[in-house]
Tab-separated table of C-alpha atoms in Angstrom:
chain	number	residue	atom	x	y	z
A	106	UNK	CA	50.371	15.346	-37.937
A	107	UNK	CA	50.686	14.204	-41.628
A	108	UNK	CA	48.290	16.838	-42.271
A	109	UNK	CA	50.014	19.558	-40.705
A	110	UNK	CA	53.194	18.493	-42.450
A	111	UNK	CA	51.675	18.535	-45.908
A	112	UNK	CA	49.967	21.918	-45.154
A	113	UNK	CA	53.346	23.498	-43.671
A	114	UNK	CA	55.515	21.593	-46.457
A	115	UNK	CA	57.398	24.599	-47.657
A	116	UNK	CA	58.109	26.354	-44.548
A	117	UNK	CA	59.484	23.014	-43.283
A	118	UNK	CA	61.880	22.738	-46.451
A	119	UNK	CA	63.128	26.149	-45.916
A	120	UNK	CA	64.040	25.512	-42.133
A	121	UNK	CA	65.801	22.387	-43.461
A	122	UNK	CA	67.916	24.265	-45.823
A	123	UNK	CA	68.765	26.907	-43.316
A	124	UNK	CA	69.606	24.393	-40.782
A	125	UNK	CA	71.847	22.580	-43.246
A	126	UNK	CA	71.051	19.206	-41.870
A	127	UNK	CA	71.288	15.925	-43.790
A	128	UNK	CA	67.617	15.389	-43.701
A	129	UNK	CA	66.451	15.630	-47.569
A	130	UNK	CA	63.668	17.707	-48.142
A	131	UNK	CA	60.439	16.442	-49.116
A	132	UNK	CA	60.001	15.554	-53.023
A	133	UNK	CA	57.114	15.866	-55.311
A	134	UNK	CA	56.590	12.394	-55.092
A	135	UNK	CA	56.325	12.432	-51.261
A	136	UNK	CA	54.172	15.287	-51.453
A	137	UNK	CA	51.744	13.612	-53.845
A	138	UNK	CA	51.978	10.375	-51.670
A	139	UNK	CA	51.055	12.354	-48.725
A	140	UNK	CA	48.235	14.319	-50.192
A	141	UNK	CA	46.473	10.916	-51.535
A	142	UNK	CA	46.822	9.359	-48.196
A	143	UNK	CA	45.519	11.931	-46.458
A	144	UNK	CA	42.218	11.818	-48.720
A	145	UNK	CA	42.279	8.062	-47.800
A	146	UNK	CA	42.516	8.781	-44.002
A	147	UNK	CA	40.098	11.657	-44.153
A	148	UNK	CA	37.255	9.417	-44.630
A	149	UNK	CA	38.229	7.624	-41.357
A	150	UNK	CA	38.796	10.651	-39.932
A	151	UNK	CA	35.208	12.063	-40.282
A	152	UNK	CA	33.952	8.559	-38.916
A	153	UNK	CA	36.156	8.975	-35.810
A	154	UNK	CA	35.005	12.597	-35.076
A	155	UNK	CA	31.516	11.114	-35.655
A	156	UNK	CA	31.899	8.208	-32.873
A	157	UNK	CA	33.539	10.385	-30.782
A	158	UNK	CA	31.071	13.237	-30.809
A	159	UNK	CA	28.646	11.260	-28.222
A	160	UNK	CA	29.020	9.460	-24.794
A	161	UNK	CA	27.549	6.340	-25.740
A	162	UNK	CA	27.045	5.133	-29.557
A	163	UNK	CA	24.148	2.777	-30.590
A	164	UNK	CA	24.052	0.259	-33.253
A	165	UNK	CA	21.987	2.402	-35.299
A	166	UNK	CA	24.904	4.699	-35.654
A	167	UNK	CA	27.570	2.142	-36.127
A	168	UNK	CA	25.878	-0.019	-38.982
A	169	UNK	CA	25.485	3.201	-41.519
A	170	UNK	CA	29.185	4.486	-40.632
A	171	UNK	CA	30.546	0.996	-41.065
A	172	UNK	CA	28.709	0.923	-44.462
A	173	UNK	CA	30.042	4.462	-45.278
A	174	UNK	CA	33.809	3.709	-44.649
A	175	UNK	CA	33.380	0.424	-47.124
A	176	UNK	CA	31.732	2.496	-49.755
A	177	UNK	CA	34.036	5.441	-49.266
A	178	UNK	CA	37.123	3.644	-49.373
A	179	UNK	CA	36.122	1.561	-52.558
A	180	UNK	CA	33.827	3.848	-54.205
A	181	UNK	CA	34.954	7.439	-53.984
A	182	UNK	CA	38.983	6.773	-53.230
A	183	UNK	CA	39.031	4.721	-56.725
A	184	UNK	CA	40.893	7.321	-58.105
A	185	UNK	CA	44.039	6.922	-55.811
A	186	UNK	CA	46.945	6.298	-57.963
A	187	UNK	CA	49.986	6.805	-55.646
A	188	UNK	CA	51.389	2.945	-55.017
A	189	UNK	CA	51.731	4.290	-50.960
A	190	UNK	CA	48.282	5.942	-51.145
A	191	UNK	CA	46.925	2.342	-53.124
A	192	UNK	CA	48.456	0.140	-50.639
A	193	UNK	CA	47.284	1.996	-47.580
A	194	UNK	CA	43.571	1.872	-48.960
A	195	UNK	CA	44.089	-2.058	-49.897
A	196	UNK	CA	45.155	-2.578	-46.096
A	197	UNK	CA	42.196	-0.382	-44.750
A	198	UNK	CA	39.706	-2.301	-46.846
A	199	UNK	CA	41.369	-5.546	-45.735
A	200	UNK	CA	40.748	-4.600	-42.383
A	201	UNK	CA	37.048	-3.214	-42.836
A	202	UNK	CA	36.181	-6.399	-44.432
A	203	UNK	CA	37.820	-8.650	-41.500
A	204	UNK	CA	35.827	-7.201	-39.120
A	205	UNK	CA	32.322	-8.409	-39.374
A	206	UNK	CA	29.356	-5.495	-39.837
A	207	UNK	CA	27.566	-4.431	-36.554
A	208	UNK	CA	24.565	-6.250	-38.077
A	209	UNK	CA	26.781	-9.535	-38.866
A	210	UNK	CA	28.161	-9.227	-35.235
A	211	UNK	CA	24.453	-8.957	-33.948
A	212	UNK	CA	23.485	-11.687	-35.802
A	213	UNK	CA	26.526	-13.815	-34.676
A	214	UNK	CA	25.610	-12.849	-30.981
A	215	UNK	CA	21.865	-13.837	-31.150
A	216	UNK	CA	23.022	-17.261	-32.877
A	217	UNK	CA	25.466	-17.980	-30.037
A	218	UNK	CA	22.825	-17.082	-27.661
A	219	UNK	CA	20.192	-19.410	-28.821
A	220	UNK	CA	22.855	-22.186	-29.033
A	221	UNK	CA	23.572	-21.561	-25.487
A	222	UNK	CA	19.781	-21.678	-24.660
A	223	UNK	CA	19.263	-24.850	-26.338
A	224	UNK	CA	22.279	-26.573	-24.601
A	225	UNK	CA	20.849	-25.143	-21.301
A	226	UNK	CA	17.584	-26.331	-22.349
A	227	UNK	CA	18.667	-29.547	-23.398
A	228	UNK	CA	20.884	-30.102	-20.090
A	229	UNK	CA	17.996	-29.234	-17.985
A	230	UNK	CA	15.721	-31.748	-19.641
A	231	UNK	CA	18.088	-34.550	-19.157
A	232	UNK	CA	18.503	-33.670	-15.406
A	233	UNK	CA	14.690	-33.857	-15.298
A	234	UNK	CA	14.705	-37.242	-17.014
A	235	UNK	CA	17.563	-38.313	-14.699
A	236	UNK	CA	15.523	-37.339	-11.518
A	237	UNK	CA	12.176	-38.842	-12.813
A	238	UNK	CA	14.172	-42.064	-13.360
A	239	UNK	CA	15.574	-42.100	-10.020
A	240	UNK	CA	12.111	-41.550	-8.435
A	241	UNK	CA	10.833	-44.386	-10.504
A	242	UNK	CA	13.455	-46.666	-9.427
A	243	UNK	CA	12.777	-45.809	-5.759
A	244	UNK	CA	9.301	-46.528	-5.739
A	245	UNK	CA	9.893	-49.863	-7.907
A	246	UNK	CA	13.515	-50.702	-8.807
A	247	UNK	CA	11.968	-52.930	-11.669
A	248	UNK	CA	10.643	-50.093	-13.152
A	249	UNK	CA	13.689	-48.868	-14.808
A	250	UNK	CA	12.848	-49.728	-18.282
A	251	UNK	CA	11.576	-47.170	-20.605
A	252	UNK	CA	8.126	-48.818	-21.297
A	253	UNK	CA	7.388	-48.569	-17.838
A	254	UNK	CA	7.950	-45.126	-16.757
A	255	UNK	CA	4.228	-43.981	-17.458
A	256	UNK	CA	2.850	-45.173	-14.233
A	257	UNK	CA	1.794	-48.334	-15.301
A	258	UNK	CA	4.161	-50.216	-12.722
A	259	UNK	CA	2.272	-48.819	-10.169
A	260	UNK	CA	-1.003	-50.689	-11.133
A	261	UNK	CA	1.135	-53.836	-11.547
A	262	UNK	CA	2.655	-53.263	-7.960
A	263	UNK	CA	-0.532	-52.920	-6.367
A	264	UNK	CA	-2.456	-55.604	-7.995
A	265	UNK	CA	-1.085	-58.606	-6.610
A	266	UNK	CA	-2.668	-62.356	-5.996
A	267	UNK	CA	-3.963	-62.559	-2.644
A	268	UNK	CA	-4.826	-58.998	-1.893
A	269	UNK	CA	-8.440	-58.007	-1.551
A	270	UNK	CA	-9.859	-55.255	-4.194
A	271	UNK	CA	-9.904	-52.918	-1.327
A	272	UNK	CA	-6.291	-53.564	-0.381
A	273	UNK	CA	-5.291	-53.322	-4.072
A	274	UNK	CA	-6.991	-49.978	-4.308
A	275	UNK	CA	-5.200	-48.731	-1.176
A	276	UNK	CA	-2.036	-49.883	-2.342
A	277	UNK	CA	-2.074	-48.316	-5.984
A	278	UNK	CA	-3.478	-44.960	-4.514
A	279	UNK	CA	-0.633	-44.847	-2.060
A	280	UNK	CA	2.070	-45.613	-4.682
A	281	UNK	CA	0.149	-43.145	-6.916
A	282	UNK	CA	0.135	-40.299	-4.608
A	283	UNK	CA	3.895	-40.953	-3.572
A	284	UNK	CA	4.789	-40.851	-7.159
A	285	UNK	CA	3.054	-37.833	-7.994
A	286	UNK	CA	4.450	-36.151	-4.860
A	287	UNK	CA	8.061	-36.897	-5.972
A	288	UNK	CA	7.463	-36.002	-9.467
């Protein structure tokens, strides 16, 4: 719409003069501001058209286009001098810098995914340890101490004075099998 106004500025001024409205015609400074603003916006227009031309857009296209926008706005538009166009360029650059590049977004997503996996793994590991502790306590309530988690408490439990060696071996096998089944 701004492009159309700039292109048709003379007919618009003539129409305004014929209609005798209170709308003031565009000054040469206004036309310069529009001209330089259109230069700034033209880069974004081209990128918008490129992105709109496809049904789906991959990161392989987004990354170069993002970089192109940053480069075009900083380097190619350095000769923009009108205060309105300069303000427009600076605000657009601020917005481009505020939005992380697709590369940075992908890195952030990977980082968050890794953090979630680590938290899930840690939580799962804690649950397994708690379940194992419950099983050990079920077999031998006195085995809740960390140094007895290895199964040594089963040997101690099966070997007690007064039991014959066969009874001790049978008791040990019974406790071991129960412990293995539960873990």
